[in-house]
PDB file of C-alpha atoms in Angstrom:
ATOM      1  CA  MET A   1     -16.468   0.345  -8.831  1.00 57.00           C
ATOM      2  CA  SER A   2     -15.595   1.909  -5.488  1.00 66.00           C
ATOM      3  CA  ARG A   3     -12.997   4.626  -5.129  1.00 64.00           C
ATOM      4  CA  ARG A   4     -10.648   2.359  -3.244  1.00 65.00           C
ATOM      5  CA  VAL A   5     -10.754  -0.308  -5.944  1.00 71.00           C
ATOM      6  CA  ALA A   6     -10.183   2.311  -8.652  1.00 73.00           C
ATOM      7  CA  TRP A   7      -7.167   3.766  -6.840  1.00 67.00           C
ATOM      8  CA  VAL A   8      -5.652   0.389  -6.106  1.00 70.00           C
ATOM      9  CA  PHE A   9      -6.113  -0.529  -9.777  1.00 78.00           C
ATOM     10  CA  ALA A  10      -4.466   2.733 -10.923  1.00 72.00           C
ATOM     11  CA  TYR A  11      -1.658   2.218  -8.384  1.00 69.00           C
ATOM     12  CA  VAL A  12      -0.916  -1.277  -9.687  1.00 75.00           C
ATOM     13  CA  VAL A  13      -1.116  -0.162 -13.341  1.00 78.00           C
ATOM     14  CA  PHE A  14       1.375   2.675 -12.768  1.00 71.00           C
ATOM     15  CA  LEU A  15       3.661   0.360 -10.799  1.00 70.00           C
ATOM     16  CA  LEU A  16       3.652  -2.162 -13.652  1.00 76.00           C
ATOM     17  CA  LEU A  17       4.253   0.631 -16.186  1.00 75.00           C
ATOM     18  CA  GLU A  18       7.186   1.845 -14.106  1.00 70.00           C
ATOM     19  CA  LEU A  19       8.677  -1.644 -13.980  1.00 72.00           C
ATOM     20  CA  LEU A  20       8.198  -2.014 -17.743  1.00 75.00           C
ATOM     21  CA  VAL A  21       9.844   1.361 -18.427  1.00 73.00           C
ATOM     22  CA  VAL A  22      12.791   0.471 -16.174  1.00 69.00           C
ATOM     23  CA  TYR A  23      13.129  -2.947 -17.799  1.00 70.00           C
ATOM     24  CA  LEU A  24      13.027  -1.527 -21.354  1.00 73.00           C
ATOM     25  CA  ASP A  25      15.142   1.523 -20.357  1.00 71.00           C
ATOM     26  CA  LEU A  26      12.738   4.025 -21.925  1.00 69.00           C
ATOM     27  CA  PRO A  27      13.148   7.806 -21.434  1.00 72.00           C
ATOM     28  CA  LEU A  28       9.759   8.072 -19.644  1.00 68.00           C
ATOM     29  CA  ARG A  29      11.207   6.788 -16.372  1.00 63.00           C
ATOM     30  CA  THR A  30      11.130  10.049 -14.377  1.00 68.00           C
ATOM     31  CA  THR A  31       7.720  11.167 -15.678  1.00 72.00           C
ATOM     32  CA  LEU A  32       6.048   7.897 -14.759  1.00 67.00           C
ATOM     33  CA  MET A  33       7.728   7.868 -11.370  1.00 68.00           C
ATOM     34  CA  GLU A  34       6.470  11.393 -10.629  1.00 74.00           C
ATOM     35  CA  ILE A  35       2.917  10.426 -11.621  1.00 72.00           C
ATOM     36  CA  TYR A  36       3.186   7.288  -9.504  1.00 69.00           C
ATOM     37  CA  LEU A  37       4.349   9.245  -6.439  1.00 71.00           C
ATOM     38  CA  LEU A  38       1.630  11.885  -6.875  1.00 74.00           C
ATOM     39  CA  LEU A  39      -0.963   9.134  -7.213  1.00 71.00           C
ATOM     40  CA  TRP A  40       0.336   7.501  -4.052  1.00 69.00           C
ATOM     41  CA  PHE A  41       0.426  10.770  -2.120  1.00 71.00           C
ATOM     42  CA  PHE A  42      -3.003  12.140  -3.058  1.00 73.00           C
ATOM     43  CA  ALA A  43      -4.981   8.893  -2.983  1.00 70.00           C
ATOM     44  CA  GLY A  44      -5.943   9.564   0.628  1.00 68.00           C
ATOM     45  CA  LEU A  45      -7.804  12.740  -0.368  1.00 70.00           C
ATOM     46  CA  LEU A  46     -10.499  10.739  -2.115  1.00 67.00           C
ATOM     47  CA  PHE A  47     -11.491   8.755   0.956  1.00 66.00           C
ATOM     48  CA  GLY A  48     -13.721  11.347   2.630  1.00 66.00           C
ATOM     49  CA  ARG A  49     -15.650  14.597   2.390  1.00 70.00           C
ATOM     50  CA  GLY A  50     -14.814  17.970   3.948  1.00 73.00           C
ATOM     51  CA  VAL A  51     -12.597  17.610   7.002  1.00 74.00           C
ATOM     52  CA  GLY A  52     -12.730  13.854   6.413  1.00 75.00           C
ATOM     53  CA  ARG A  53     -10.496  14.331   3.357  1.00 77.00           C
ATOM     54  CA  VAL A  54      -7.733  15.810   5.496  1.00 79.00           C
ATOM     55  CA  ALA A  55      -8.157  13.088   8.115  1.00 79.00           C
ATOM     56  CA  SER A  56      -8.102  10.449   5.391  1.00 78.00           C
ATOM     57  CA  LEU A  57      -4.918  11.893   3.899  1.00 79.00           C
ATOM     58  CA  VAL A  58      -3.190  12.100   7.292  1.00 82.00           C
ATOM     59  CA  PHE A  59      -4.085   8.559   8.320  1.00 82.00           C
ATOM     60  CA  TYR A  60      -3.347   7.267   4.807  1.00 80.00           C
ATOM     61  CA  MET A  61       0.186   8.636   5.074  1.00 80.00           C
ATOM     62  CA  LEU A  62       0.629   7.467   8.686  1.00 85.00           C
ATOM     63  CA  GLY A  63      -0.535   3.996   7.698  1.00 84.00           C
ATOM     64  CA  ALA A  64       1.823   3.956   4.729  1.00 81.00           C
ATOM     65  CA  LEU A  65       4.771   4.971   6.909  1.00 84.00           C
ATOM     66  CA  ALA A  66       3.887   2.439   9.608  1.00 87.00           C
ATOM     67  CA  SER A  67       3.509  -0.333   7.042  1.00 85.00           C
ATOM     68  CA  GLY A  68       6.880   0.647   5.588  1.00 82.00           C
ATOM     69  CA  VAL A  69       8.444   0.260   9.021  1.00 86.00           C
ATOM     70  CA  VAL A  70       6.786  -3.147   9.418  1.00 85.00           C
ATOM     71  CA  VAL A  71       7.850  -4.352   5.967  1.00 83.00           C
ATOM     72  CA  TYR A  72      11.382  -2.989   6.365  1.00 83.00           C
ATOM     73  CA  SER A  73      11.973  -4.460   9.828  1.00 85.00           C
ATOM     74  CA  LEU A  74      10.227  -7.780   9.209  1.00 82.00           C
ATOM     75  CA  GLY A  75      11.917  -8.058   5.822  1.00 78.00           C
ATOM     76  CA  TYR A  76      15.372  -8.427   7.350  1.00 79.00           C
ATOM     77  CA  LEU A  77      14.244 -11.028   9.873  1.00 83.00           C
ATOM     78  CA  TYR A  78      12.249 -12.875   7.236  1.00 81.00           C
ATOM     79  CA  ARG A  79      15.183 -12.855   4.810  1.00 76.00           C
ATOM     80  CA  PHE A  80      17.386 -14.576   7.411  1.00 79.00           C
ATOM     81  CA  MET A  81      14.858 -17.418   7.645  1.00 82.00           C
ATOM     82  CA  VAL A  82      13.798 -17.653   3.983  1.00 79.00           C
ATOM     83  CA  PRO A  83      16.522 -17.443   1.333  1.00 75.00           C
ATOM     84  CA  PRO A  84      15.779 -15.362  -1.787  1.00 71.00           C
ATOM     85  CA  LEU A  85      14.514 -17.042  -4.938  1.00 71.00           C
ATOM     86  CA  TYR A  86      16.880 -15.182  -7.224  1.00 67.00           C
ATOM     87  CA  PRO A  87      20.694 -15.437  -7.114  1.00 69.00           C
ATOM     88  CA  LYS A  88      21.033 -11.652  -7.437  1.00 66.00           C
ATOM     89  CA  PRO A  89      18.376  -9.608  -5.606  1.00 61.00           C
ATOM     90  CA  ILE A  90      16.218  -7.449  -7.855  1.00 60.00           C
ATOM     91  CA  TYR A  91      15.405  -4.406  -5.746  1.00 61.00           C
ATOM     92  CA  GLY A  92      11.833  -3.182  -5.901  1.00 60.00           C
ATOM     93  CA  VAL A  93      10.466  -6.462  -7.240  1.00 61.00           C
ATOM     94  CA  PRO A  94       9.253  -8.766  -4.461  1.00 65.00           C
ATOM     95  CA  SER A  95       9.433 -12.509  -4.876  1.00 68.00           C
ATOM     96  CA  PRO A  96       6.418 -14.746  -4.229  1.00 70.00           C
ATOM     97  CA  LEU A  97       8.062 -15.786  -0.954  1.00 74.00           C
ATOM     98  CA  ASP A  98       7.749 -12.213   0.344  1.00 76.00           C
ATOM     99  CA  VAL A  99       3.939 -12.303   0.416  1.00 78.00           C
ATOM    100  CA  PRO A 100       3.598 -12.773   4.231  1.00 81.00           C
ATOM    101  CA  VAL A 101       5.675  -9.667   4.927  1.00 82.00           C
ATOM    102  CA  TYR A 102       3.677  -7.535   2.498  1.00 80.00           C
ATOM    103  CA  VAL A 103       0.363  -8.858   3.835  1.00 83.00           C
ATOM    104  CA  ALA A 104       1.443  -7.841   7.353  1.00 86.00           C
ATOM    105  CA  GLY A 105       2.383  -4.374   6.067  1.00 83.00           C
ATOM    106  CA  PHE A 106      -0.920  -3.987   4.215  1.00 83.00           C
ATOM    107  CA  TYR A 107      -2.866  -5.048   7.324  1.00 86.00           C
ATOM    108  CA  VAL A 108      -1.124  -2.369   9.421  1.00 86.00           C
ATOM    109  CA  TRP A 109      -1.782   0.235   6.703  1.00 83.00           C
ATOM    110  CA  TRP A 110      -5.452  -0.737   6.455  1.00 81.00           C
ATOM    111  CA  ARG A 111      -6.103  -0.648  10.229  1.00 84.00           C
ATOM    112  CA  ILE A 112      -4.449   2.753  10.692  1.00 84.00           C
ATOM    113  CA  GLN A 113      -6.271   4.181   7.684  1.00 80.00           C
ATOM    114  CA  CYS A 114      -9.616   3.055   9.128  1.00 80.00           C
ATOM    115  CA  VAL A 115      -9.097   5.317  12.163  1.00 81.00           C
ATOM    116  CA  ALA A 116      -9.953   8.302   9.898  1.00 79.00           C
ATOM    117  CA  LYS A 117     -13.623   7.223   9.993  1.00 78.00           C
ATOM    118  CA  ARG A 118     -13.903   8.946  13.394  1.00 78.00           C
ATOM    119  CA  TRP A 119     -13.183  12.317  11.726  1.00 77.00           C
ATOM    120  CA  GLY A 120     -15.399  11.873   8.671  1.00 74.00           C
ATOM    121  CA  GLY A 121     -13.278   9.585   6.531  1.00 72.00           C
ATOM    122  CA  GLU A 122     -15.105   7.336   4.118  1.00 71.00           C
ATOM    123  CA  LEU A 123     -13.337   4.052   4.862  1.00 69.00           C
ATOM    124  CA  SER A 124     -14.521   1.932   7.709  1.00 71.00           C
ATOM    125  CA  CYS A 125     -13.210  -1.369   8.934  1.00 74.00           C
ATOM    126  CA  PRO A 126     -15.972  -3.862   9.565  1.00 71.00           C
ATOM    127  CA  ARG A 127     -15.761  -5.439  12.955  1.00 70.00           C
ATOM    128  CA  GLN A 128     -15.855  -9.173  13.128  1.00 66.00           C
ATOM    129  CA  ARG A 129     -19.209 -10.493  14.178  1.00 61.00           C
ATOM    130  CA  ARG A 130     -19.278 -13.083  16.846  1.00 60.00           C
ATOM    131  CA  ILE A 131     -21.585 -15.967  16.185  1.00 63.00           C
ATOM    132  CA  SER A 132     -23.300 -17.124  19.304  1.00 62.00           C
ATOM    133  CA  GLN A 133     -23.414 -20.841  19.750  1.00 64.00           C
ATOM    134  CA  SER A 134     -26.824 -22.101  20.745  1.00 57.00           C
TER     135      SER A 134
END
């Protein structure tokens, strides 16, 4: 299992635990949220070696901020066009109709994070190969 897959898996597990704790109103809410934020913040350190770790962390955070801007700005426009599924919005829990906005945000995050490869980061974005027609 690659590092990226392991971190994405841990990220999703902690997010689901946080949602479960909030839903059940358990006293672990702040502890799990702190672990979740630390996991999110330091995940970029694992995508490189030496100076590449710092570059990975910087571009990881820049990508996360840029994707947040994309999701936040597109979310309002998208919500005008597509009505919510639920009568009362549940904040922090996206509906299945929000998938295009989150895919756009993830794509921005991924492309910015791949720039760290130039400074020794471990992630690289494969370029699309053009198939020549004979």
